[in-house]
């Protein structure tokens, strides 16, 4: 009974589009239970990890973090290439892109890009592990935890078509973001050239707005793309957007106002550095 209900819901979600049978045996595709279990385990680690680390000194993880950031730049670069050459820089239509035929060889490349993006979201859970091991509890915010525990689902249900613009844009943003994190590990000699870090959050906000507006195109009657596949992830992206706006206002606008008030009071502030939490 339960399986029939879930099958009905999934068929309604797909809007009559048949799943791409080529992806059925791909790693972590056919069993969403693994994804749910990973999210649950992640939340448990976020809850109890900092409490366990209370009894230990913070770990110095500079080199592992540098290697990790370099790997993430490389992975997202591959994803961007696959998404670009598999559709968005070749034959995809920006205003409305229907799901391609599973018999098209090029659609296989887009499906691979989406699959690799989904897997990369599992890898990105390491971000939080680094925060816990370094005792950076301040950076494990609700935004950070909510984002990491839900983002993998958004790349699970659509292997090609309109929604995959999110794969292209998100991979580009992550190349920029992890490049910044990598360069920032090289110390003051390089950090002085990273003045553009304040624009990372703006870039992410722009990404959210662009993807949300792009998904609304599927509401037009002439667009042959299942609305639920595009609109449900976009609803989650809208939540990300609101949380990021709140973060941006707290970390830049409010601090800037406080700085101006202190300056007017005749207090010397010295050098101020507003650090972005490591978010994707």
PDB file of C-alpha atoms in Angstrom:
ATOM      1  CA  UNK A   1       0.000   0.000   0.000  1.00  0.00           C
ATOM      2  CA  UNK A   2       2.743   2.424   0.984  1.00  0.00           C
ATOM      3  CA  UNK A   3       4.709   1.627  -2.174  1.00  0.00           C
ATOM      4  CA  UNK A   4       1.630   2.254  -4.334  1.00  0.00           C
ATOM      5  CA  UNK A   5       1.105   5.625  -2.670  1.00  0.00           C
ATOM      6  CA  UNK A   6       4.727   6.667  -3.149  1.00  0.00           C
ATOM      7  CA  UNK A   7       4.615   5.496  -6.775  1.00  0.00           C
ATOM      8  CA  UNK A   8       1.498   7.604  -7.334  1.00  0.00           C
ATOM      9  CA  UNK A   9       3.114  10.674  -5.780  1.00  0.00           C
ATOM     10  CA  UNK A  10       6.289  10.178  -7.794  1.00  0.00           C
ATOM     11  CA  UNK A  11       4.323   9.750 -11.045  1.00  0.00           C
ATOM     12  CA  UNK A  12       2.418  12.953 -10.305  1.00  0.00           C
ATOM     13  CA  UNK A  13       5.693  14.725  -9.564  1.00  0.00           C
ATOM     14  CA  UNK A  14       7.109  13.613 -12.919  1.00  0.00           C
ATOM     15  CA  UNK A  15       3.993  14.768 -14.733  1.00  0.00           C
ATOM     16  CA  UNK A  16       3.965  11.780 -17.063  1.00  0.00           C
ATOM     17  CA  UNK A  17       7.682  11.933 -17.838  1.00  0.00           C
ATOM     18  CA  UNK A  18       9.272   8.511 -17.616  1.00  0.00           C
ATOM     19  CA  UNK A  19      12.466   8.203 -15.524  1.00  0.00           C
ATOM     20  CA  UNK A  20      15.721   7.872 -17.418  1.00  0.00           C
ATOM     21  CA  UNK A  21      16.348   4.130 -17.196  1.00  0.00           C
ATOM     22  CA  UNK A  22      20.048   4.653 -17.922  1.00  0.00           C
ATOM     23  CA  UNK A  23      20.522   6.208 -14.487  1.00  0.00           C
ATOM     24  CA  UNK A  24      18.761   3.495 -12.488  1.00  0.00           C
ATOM     25  CA  UNK A  25      21.940   1.659 -11.552  1.00  0.00           C
ATOM     26  CA  UNK A  26      24.048   4.756 -10.967  1.00  0.00           C
ATOM     27  CA  UNK A  27      25.498   5.206  -7.504  1.00  0.00           C
ATOM     28  CA  UNK A  28      22.922   6.433  -4.935  1.00  0.00           C
ATOM     29  CA  UNK A  29      20.253   7.082  -7.575  1.00  0.00           C
ATOM     30  CA  UNK A  30      17.778   4.227  -7.159  1.00  0.00           C
ATOM     31  CA  UNK A  31      17.524   4.298  -3.351  1.00  0.00           C
ATOM     32  CA  UNK A  32      16.429   7.609  -1.850  1.00  0.00           C
ATOM     33  CA  UNK A  33      16.576   5.966   1.571  1.00  0.00           C
ATOM     34  CA  UNK A  34      20.349   6.378   1.516  1.00  0.00           C
ATOM     35  CA  UNK A  35      19.900  10.110   0.988  1.00  0.00           C
ATOM     36  CA  UNK A  36      17.415  10.381   3.837  1.00  0.00           C
ATOM     37  CA  UNK A  37      19.737   8.395   6.107  1.00  0.00           C
ATOM     38  CA  UNK A  38      22.675  10.633   5.181  1.00  0.00           C
ATOM     39  CA  UNK A  39      20.656  13.740   6.052  1.00  0.00           C
ATOM     40  CA  UNK A  40      19.603  12.243   9.385  1.00  0.00           C
ATOM     41  CA  UNK A  41      23.167  11.224  10.243  1.00  0.00           C
ATOM     42  CA  UNK A  42      24.379  14.690   9.267  1.00  0.00           C
ATOM     43  CA  UNK A  43      21.907  16.345  11.644  1.00  0.00           C
ATOM     44  CA  UNK A  44      23.016  14.027  14.452  1.00  0.00           C
ATOM     45  CA  UNK A  45      26.666  14.938  13.838  1.00  0.00           C
ATOM     46  CA  UNK A  46      25.784  18.644  13.828  1.00  0.00           C
ATOM     47  CA  UNK A  47      23.983  18.251  17.140  1.00  0.00           C
ATOM     48  CA  UNK A  48      26.480  16.133  19.041  1.00  0.00           C
ATOM     49  CA  UNK A  49      29.777  16.770  17.228  1.00  0.00           C
ATOM     50  CA  UNK A  50      30.466  20.133  18.912  1.00  0.00           C
ATOM     51  CA  UNK A  51      29.606  18.622  22.299  1.00  0.00           C
ATOM     52  CA  UNK A  52      32.146  15.834  21.789  1.00  0.00           C
ATOM     53  CA  UNK A  53      34.781  18.342  20.650  1.00  0.00           C
ATOM     54  CA  UNK A  54      34.298  20.227  23.914  1.00  0.00           C
ATOM     55  CA  UNK A  55      36.702  17.709  25.474  1.00  0.00           C
ATOM     56  CA  UNK A  56      39.378  18.122  22.788  1.00  0.00           C
ATOM     57  CA  UNK A  57      41.596  20.867  21.447  1.00  0.00           C
ATOM     58  CA  UNK A  58      40.754  22.147  17.948  1.00  0.00           C
ATOM     59  CA  UNK A  59      42.527  20.359  15.122  1.00  0.00           C
ATOM     60  CA  UNK A  60      44.909  22.162  12.785  1.00  0.00           C
ATOM     61  CA  UNK A  61      43.602  21.124   9.384  1.00  0.00           C
ATOM     62  CA  UNK A  62      45.147  23.682   7.050  1.00  0.00           C
ATOM     63  CA  UNK A  63      46.654  21.178   4.616  1.00  0.00           C
ATOM     64  CA  UNK A  64      43.629  18.813   4.474  1.00  0.00           C
ATOM     65  CA  UNK A  65      41.365  21.821   3.909  1.00  0.00           C
ATOM     66  CA  UNK A  66      43.573  23.075   1.075  1.00  0.00           C
ATOM     67  CA  UNK A  67      43.460  19.655  -0.593  1.00  0.00           C
ATOM     68  CA  UNK A  68      39.700  19.434  -0.089  1.00  0.00           C
ATOM     69  CA  UNK A  69      39.096  22.884  -1.572  1.00  0.00           C
ATOM     70  CA  UNK A  70      41.282  22.085  -4.584  1.00  0.00           C
ATOM     71  CA  UNK A  71      39.330  18.866  -5.166  1.00  0.00           C
ATOM     72  CA  UNK A  72      36.019  20.731  -4.976  1.00  0.00           C
ATOM     73  CA  UNK A  73      37.216  23.313  -7.517  1.00  0.00           C
ATOM     74  CA  UNK A  74      38.180  20.463  -9.847  1.00  0.00           C
ATOM     75  CA  UNK A  75      34.908  18.540  -9.389  1.00  0.00           C
ATOM     76  CA  UNK A  76      32.723  21.587  -9.950  1.00  0.00           C
ATOM     77  CA  UNK A  77      34.802  22.533 -12.969  1.00  0.00           C
ATOM     78  CA  UNK A  78      34.026  19.127 -14.494  1.00  0.00           C
ATOM     79  CA  UNK A  79      30.326  19.527 -13.678  1.00  0.00           C
ATOM     80  CA  UNK A  80      30.257  22.956 -15.313  1.00  0.00           C
ATOM     81  CA  UNK A  81      31.906  21.572 -18.451  1.00  0.00           C
ATOM     82  CA  UNK A  82      29.447  18.659 -18.679  1.00  0.00           C
ATOM     83  CA  UNK A  83      26.406  20.891 -18.133  1.00  0.00           C
ATOM     84  CA  UNK A  84      27.654  23.463 -20.647  1.00  0.00           C
ATOM     85  CA  UNK A  85      28.652  21.029 -23.388  1.00  0.00           C
ATOM     86  CA  UNK A  86      25.745  18.702 -22.629  1.00  0.00           C
ATOM     87  CA  UNK A  87      23.069  21.280 -23.329  1.00  0.00           C
ATOM     88  CA  UNK A  88      23.226  24.855 -22.091  1.00  0.00           C
ATOM     89  CA  UNK A  89      26.067  26.029 -24.337  1.00  0.00           C
ATOM     90  CA  UNK A  90      24.950  23.887 -27.270  1.00  0.00           C
ATOM     91  CA  UNK A  91      21.283  23.190 -28.056  1.00  0.00           C
ATOM     92  CA  UNK A  92      19.257  23.918 -24.900  1.00  0.00           C
ATOM     93  CA  UNK A  93      16.644  26.691 -25.074  1.00  0.00           C
ATOM     94  CA  UNK A  94      16.886  29.146 -22.196  1.00  0.00           C
ATOM     95  CA  UNK A  95      13.197  30.083 -22.080  1.00  0.00           C
ATOM     96  CA  UNK A  96      11.871  26.532 -21.986  1.00  0.00           C
ATOM     97  CA  UNK A  97      13.793  23.303 -22.311  1.00  0.00           C
ATOM     98  CA  UNK A  98      11.780  20.103 -22.349  1.00  0.00           C
ATOM     99  CA  UNK A  99      13.228  16.840 -21.101  1.00  0.00           C
ATOM    100  CA  UNK A 100      15.360  15.316 -23.823  1.00  0.00           C
ATOM    101  CA  UNK A 101      14.975  11.837 -25.202  1.00  0.00           C
ATOM    102  CA  UNK A 102      16.927   9.175 -23.367  1.00  0.00           C
ATOM    103  CA  UNK A 103      18.096   8.003 -26.786  1.00  0.00           C
ATOM    104  CA  UNK A 104      20.039  11.210 -27.371  1.00  0.00           C
ATOM    105  CA  UNK A 105      23.743  10.640 -26.608  1.00  0.00           C
ATOM    106  CA  UNK A 106      24.190  14.271 -25.543  1.00  0.00           C
ATOM    107  CA  UNK A 107      21.445  13.934 -22.911  1.00  0.00           C
ATOM    108  CA  UNK A 108      23.623  11.289 -21.272  1.00  0.00           C
ATOM    109  CA  UNK A 109      26.277  13.953 -20.665  1.00  0.00           C
ATOM    110  CA  UNK A 110      23.738  16.231 -18.932  1.00  0.00           C
ATOM    111  CA  UNK A 111      22.530  13.321 -16.820  1.00  0.00           C
ATOM    112  CA  UNK A 112      26.119  12.676 -15.766  1.00  0.00           C
ATOM    113  CA  UNK A 113      26.530  16.336 -14.805  1.00  0.00           C
ATOM    114  CA  UNK A 114      23.425  16.204 -12.613  1.00  0.00           C
ATOM    115  CA  UNK A 115      24.482  12.922 -11.029  1.00  0.00           C
ATOM    116  CA  UNK A 116      27.965  14.221 -10.271  1.00  0.00           C
ATOM    117  CA  UNK A 117      26.436  17.380  -8.784  1.00  0.00           C
ATOM    118  CA  UNK A 118      24.255  15.274  -6.497  1.00  0.00           C
ATOM    119  CA  UNK A 119      27.254  13.233  -5.349  1.00  0.00           C
ATOM    120  CA  UNK A 120      29.263  16.408  -4.733  1.00  0.00           C
ATOM    121  CA  UNK A 121      26.617  17.514  -2.240  1.00  0.00           C
ATOM    122  CA  UNK A 122      27.408  14.446  -0.155  1.00  0.00           C
ATOM    123  CA  UNK A 123      31.090  15.377  -0.273  1.00  0.00           C
ATOM    124  CA  UNK A 124      30.286  18.942   0.806  1.00  0.00           C
ATOM    125  CA  UNK A 125      29.050  17.629   4.145  1.00  0.00           C
ATOM    126  CA  UNK A 126      32.757  17.543   4.983  1.00  0.00           C
ATOM    127  CA  UNK A 127      32.535  21.350   5.277  1.00  0.00           C
ATOM    128  CA  UNK A 128      30.660  20.917   8.538  1.00  0.00           C
ATOM    129  CA  UNK A 129      33.011  18.194   9.777  1.00  0.00           C
ATOM    130  CA  UNK A 130      35.912  20.619   9.364  1.00  0.00           C
ATOM    131  CA  UNK A 131      34.029  23.261  11.346  1.00  0.00           C
ATOM    132  CA  UNK A 132      33.370  20.787  14.153  1.00  0.00           C
ATOM    133  CA  UNK A 133      36.944  19.495  14.302  1.00  0.00           C
ATOM    134  CA  UNK A 134      38.289  23.073  14.324  1.00  0.00           C
ATOM    135  CA  UNK A 135      35.700  24.068  16.966  1.00  0.00           C
ATOM    136  CA  UNK A 136      34.198  26.741  14.711  1.00  0.00           C
ATOM    137  CA  UNK A 137      30.734  26.302  16.156  1.00  0.00           C
ATOM    138  CA  UNK A 138      29.771  29.883  15.263  1.00  0.00           C
ATOM    139  CA  UNK A 139      29.851  28.941  11.598  1.00  0.00           C
ATOM    140  CA  UNK A 140      27.458  26.005  12.010  1.00  0.00           C
ATOM    141  CA  UNK A 141      24.412  28.233  11.619  1.00  0.00           C
ATOM    142  CA  UNK A 142      20.842  27.215  10.864  1.00  0.00           C
ATOM    143  CA  UNK A 143      21.402  28.393   7.295  1.00  0.00           C
ATOM    144  CA  UNK A 144      24.485  26.210   6.960  1.00  0.00           C
ATOM    145  CA  UNK A 145      22.826  23.096   8.406  1.00  0.00           C
ATOM    146  CA  UNK A 146      19.539  23.504   6.531  1.00  0.00           C
ATOM    147  CA  UNK A 147      21.326  24.077   3.238  1.00  0.00           C
ATOM    148  CA  UNK A 148      23.646  21.084   3.518  1.00  0.00           C
ATOM    149  CA  UNK A 149      20.942  18.707   4.744  1.00  0.00           C
ATOM    150  CA  UNK A 150      18.506  19.473   1.900  1.00  0.00           C
ATOM    151  CA  UNK A 151      20.468  20.523  -1.177  1.00  0.00           C
ATOM    152  CA  UNK A 152      21.280  16.985  -2.387  1.00  0.00           C
ATOM    153  CA  UNK A 153      17.582  16.249  -2.948  1.00  0.00           C
ATOM    154  CA  UNK A 154      17.333  19.036  -5.501  1.00  0.00           C
ATOM    155  CA  UNK A 155      19.667  17.251  -7.919  1.00  0.00           C
ATOM    156  CA  UNK A 156      18.157  13.790  -7.504  1.00  0.00           C
ATOM    157  CA  UNK A 157      14.933  14.053  -9.483  1.00  0.00           C
ATOM    158  CA  UNK A 158      15.791  15.692 -12.816  1.00  0.00           C
ATOM    159  CA  UNK A 159      18.588  14.399 -15.036  1.00  0.00           C
ATOM    160  CA  UNK A 160      18.075  16.799 -17.937  1.00  0.00           C
ATOM    161  CA  UNK A 161      15.818  19.561 -19.198  1.00  0.00           C
ATOM    162  CA  UNK A 162      14.846  22.967 -17.830  1.00  0.00           C
ATOM    163  CA  UNK A 163      15.849  22.450 -14.197  1.00  0.00           C
ATOM    164  CA  UNK A 164      19.440  21.595 -15.083  1.00  0.00           C
ATOM    165  CA  UNK A 165      20.291  25.277 -15.479  1.00  0.00           C
ATOM    166  CA  UNK A 166      20.688  25.048 -11.714  1.00  0.00           C
ATOM    167  CA  UNK A 167      23.503  22.530 -12.262  1.00  0.00           C
ATOM    168  CA  UNK A 168      25.340  24.877 -14.620  1.00  0.00           C
ATOM    169  CA  UNK A 169      24.971  27.970 -12.424  1.00  0.00           C
ATOM    170  CA  UNK A 170      25.630  26.231  -9.116  1.00  0.00           C
ATOM    171  CA  UNK A 171      28.788  24.543 -10.360  1.00  0.00           C
ATOM    172  CA  UNK A 172      30.141  27.891 -11.582  1.00  0.00           C
ATOM    173  CA  UNK A 173      29.377  29.554  -8.250  1.00  0.00           C
ATOM    174  CA  UNK A 174      31.128  26.725  -6.428  1.00  0.00           C
ATOM    175  CA  UNK A 175      34.224  27.002  -8.600  1.00  0.00           C
ATOM    176  CA  UNK A 176      34.479  30.666  -7.567  1.00  0.00           C
ATOM    177  CA  UNK A 177      33.631  29.969  -3.933  1.00  0.00           C
ATOM    178  CA  UNK A 178      36.030  27.078  -3.359  1.00  0.00           C
ATOM    179  CA  UNK A 179      38.742  28.944  -5.263  1.00  0.00           C
ATOM    180  CA  UNK A 180      38.397  31.708  -2.695  1.00  0.00           C
ATOM    181  CA  UNK A 181      38.561  29.235   0.193  1.00  0.00           C
ATOM    182  CA  UNK A 182      41.648  27.618  -1.339  1.00  0.00           C
ATOM    183  CA  UNK A 183      43.466  30.903  -1.927  1.00  0.00           C
ATOM    184  CA  UNK A 184      42.608  32.185   1.550  1.00  0.00           C
ATOM    185  CA  UNK A 185      44.632  29.296   3.033  1.00  0.00           C
ATOM    186  CA  UNK A 186      47.877  30.682   1.592  1.00  0.00           C
ATOM    187  CA  UNK A 187      48.174  33.384   4.240  1.00  0.00           C
ATOM    188  CA  UNK A 188      48.408  37.198   4.245  1.00  0.00           C
ATOM    189  CA  UNK A 189      50.532  37.368   1.088  1.00  0.00           C
ATOM    190  CA  UNK A 190      47.576  36.084  -0.946  1.00  0.00           C
ATOM    191  CA  UNK A 191      44.683  37.177   1.260  1.00  0.00           C
ATOM    192  CA  UNK A 192      45.323  40.834   0.456  1.00  0.00           C
ATOM    193  CA  UNK A 193      44.197  40.099  -3.095  1.00  0.00           C
ATOM    194  CA  UNK A 194      40.936  38.537  -1.968  1.00  0.00           C
ATOM    195  CA  UNK A 195      39.063  41.815  -1.612  1.00  0.00           C
ATOM    196  CA  UNK A 196      36.258  40.292  -3.665  1.00  0.00           C
ATOM    197  CA  UNK A 197      35.205  37.922  -0.871  1.00  0.00           C
ATOM    198  CA  UNK A 198      32.337  40.231   0.078  1.00  0.00           C
ATOM    199  CA  UNK A 199      30.812  39.587  -3.336  1.00  0.00           C
ATOM    200  CA  UNK A 200      30.553  35.827  -2.794  1.00  0.00           C
ATOM    201  CA  UNK A 201      27.286  36.154  -0.896  1.00  0.00           C
ATOM    202  CA  UNK A 202      25.937  38.525  -3.555  1.00  0.00           C
ATOM    203  CA  UNK A 203      26.875  35.992  -6.210  1.00  0.00           C
ATOM    204  CA  UNK A 204      24.945  33.302  -4.359  1.00  0.00           C
ATOM    205  CA  UNK A 205      21.918  35.561  -3.938  1.00  0.00           C
ATOM    206  CA  UNK A 206      22.007  36.363  -7.655  1.00  0.00           C
ATOM    207  CA  UNK A 207      22.149  32.634  -8.356  1.00  0.00           C
ATOM    208  CA  UNK A 208      19.037  32.011  -6.275  1.00  0.00           C
ATOM    209  CA  UNK A 209      17.022  34.808  -7.881  1.00  0.00           C
ATOM    210  CA  UNK A 210      18.045  33.759 -11.383  1.00  0.00           C
ATOM    211  CA  UNK A 211      17.160  30.092 -10.888  1.00  0.00           C
ATOM    212  CA  UNK A 212      13.805  30.928  -9.259  1.00  0.00           C
ATOM    213  CA  UNK A 213      12.789  33.288 -12.084  1.00  0.00           C
ATOM    214  CA  UNK A 214      13.966  30.792 -14.676  1.00  0.00           C
ATOM    215  CA  UNK A 215      11.857  28.031 -13.116  1.00  0.00           C
ATOM    216  CA  UNK A 216       8.682  30.130 -13.371  1.00  0.00           C
ATOM    217  CA  UNK A 217       8.827  29.808 -17.158  1.00  0.00           C
ATOM    218  CA  UNK A 218       7.479  26.251 -16.874  1.00  0.00           C
ATOM    219  CA  UNK A 219       4.111  27.688 -15.796  1.00  0.00           C
ATOM    220  CA  UNK A 220       3.493  28.887 -19.356  1.00  0.00           C
ATOM    221  CA  UNK A 221       1.113  26.493 -21.147  1.00  0.00           C
ATOM    222  CA  UNK A 222       3.469  26.171 -24.106  1.00  0.00           C
ATOM    223  CA  UNK A 223       6.323  24.846 -21.957  1.00  0.00           C
ATOM    224  CA  UNK A 224       6.390  21.059 -22.050  1.00  0.00           C
ATOM    225  CA  UNK A 225       8.114  20.490 -18.727  1.00  0.00           C
ATOM    226  CA  UNK A 226       6.560  19.058 -15.527  1.00  0.00           C
ATOM    227  CA  UNK A 227       5.943  22.110 -13.295  1.00  0.00           C
ATOM    228  CA  UNK A 228       6.479  20.214 -10.036  1.00  0.00           C
ATOM    229  CA  UNK A 229      10.017  19.167 -11.016  1.00  0.00           C
ATOM    230  CA  UNK A 230      11.013  22.821 -11.395  1.00  0.00           C
ATOM    231  CA  UNK A 231       8.816  24.555  -8.819  1.00  0.00           C
ATOM    232  CA  UNK A 232       9.335  22.316  -5.768  1.00  0.00           C
ATOM    233  CA  UNK A 233      13.140  22.746  -5.800  1.00  0.00           C
ATOM    234  CA  UNK A 234      12.629  26.455  -6.475  1.00  0.00           C
ATOM    235  CA  UNK A 235      10.475  26.732  -3.356  1.00  0.00           C
ATOM    236  CA  UNK A 236      13.413  25.361  -1.385  1.00  0.00           C
ATOM    237  CA  UNK A 237      15.760  27.765  -3.164  1.00  0.00           C
ATOM    238  CA  UNK A 238      13.480  30.610  -2.065  1.00  0.00           C
ATOM    239  CA  UNK A 239      14.021  29.509   1.544  1.00  0.00           C
ATOM    240  CA  UNK A 240      17.782  29.571   0.902  1.00  0.00           C
ATOM    241  CA  UNK A 241      17.374  33.055  -0.508  1.00  0.00           C
ATOM    242  CA  UNK A 242      15.591  34.359   2.589  1.00  0.00           C
ATOM    243  CA  UNK A 243      18.172  32.784   4.895  1.00  0.00           C
ATOM    244  CA  UNK A 244      21.057  34.196   2.862  1.00  0.00           C
ATOM    245  CA  UNK A 245      19.465  37.654   2.869  1.00  0.00           C
ATOM    246  CA  UNK A 246      19.225  37.467   6.644  1.00  0.00           C
ATOM    247  CA  UNK A 247      22.874  36.371   6.827  1.00  0.00           C
ATOM    248  CA  UNK A 248      23.995  39.153   4.507  1.00  0.00           C
ATOM    249  CA  UNK A 249      22.131  41.820   6.458  1.00  0.00           C
ATOM    250  CA  UNK A 250      23.593  40.630   9.761  1.00  0.00           C
ATOM    251  CA  UNK A 251      27.170  40.218   8.540  1.00  0.00           C
ATOM    252  CA  UNK A 252      27.561  43.279   6.335  1.00  0.00           C
ATOM    253  CA  UNK A 253      24.831  45.894   6.637  1.00  0.00           C
ATOM    254  CA  UNK A 254      24.458  45.782  10.435  1.00  0.00           C
ATOM    255  CA  UNK A 255      28.200  45.560  11.081  1.00  0.00           C
ATOM    256  CA  UNK A 256      28.820  48.452   8.718  1.00  0.00           C
ATOM    257  CA  UNK A 257      26.268  50.548  10.589  1.00  0.00           C
ATOM    258  CA  UNK A 258      27.825  49.589  13.925  1.00  0.00           C
ATOM    259  CA  UNK A 259      31.259  50.493  12.597  1.00  0.00           C
ATOM    260  CA  UNK A 260      30.037  53.914  11.520  1.00  0.00           C
ATOM    261  CA  UNK A 261      28.474  54.491  14.938  1.00  0.00           C
ATOM    262  CA  UNK A 262      31.716  53.575  16.676  1.00  0.00           C
ATOM    263  CA  UNK A 263      33.699  55.838  14.387  1.00  0.00           C
ATOM    264  CA  UNK A 264      31.360  58.711  15.153  1.00  0.00           C
ATOM    265  CA  UNK A 265      31.929  58.028  18.843  1.00  0.00           C
ATOM    266  CA  UNK A 266      35.642  58.601  18.342  1.00  0.00           C
ATOM    267  CA  UNK A 267      36.663  54.995  18.906  1.00  0.00           C
ATOM    268  CA  UNK A 268      39.469  53.519  16.861  1.00  0.00           C
ATOM    269  CA  UNK A 269      38.415  50.294  15.175  1.00  0.00           C
ATOM    270  CA  UNK A 270      41.718  49.222  13.666  1.00  0.00           C
ATOM    271  CA  UNK A 271      41.374  46.644  10.944  1.00  0.00           C
ATOM    272  CA  UNK A 272      37.993  44.956  10.585  1.00  0.00           C
ATOM    273  CA  UNK A 273      37.565  41.636   8.816  1.00  0.00           C
ATOM    274  CA  UNK A 274      34.132  40.212   8.229  1.00  0.00           C
ATOM    275  CA  UNK A 275      34.471  36.502   7.593  1.00  0.00           C
ATOM    276  CA  UNK A 276      32.049  34.583   5.392  1.00  0.00           C
ATOM    277  CA  UNK A 277      30.971  31.234   6.775  1.00  0.00           C
ATOM    278  CA  UNK A 278      31.757  28.422   4.385  1.00  0.00           C
ATOM    279  CA  UNK A 279      28.412  27.966   2.655  1.00  0.00           C
ATOM    280  CA  UNK A 280      27.247  26.532  -0.641  1.00  0.00           C
TER     281      UNK A 280
END
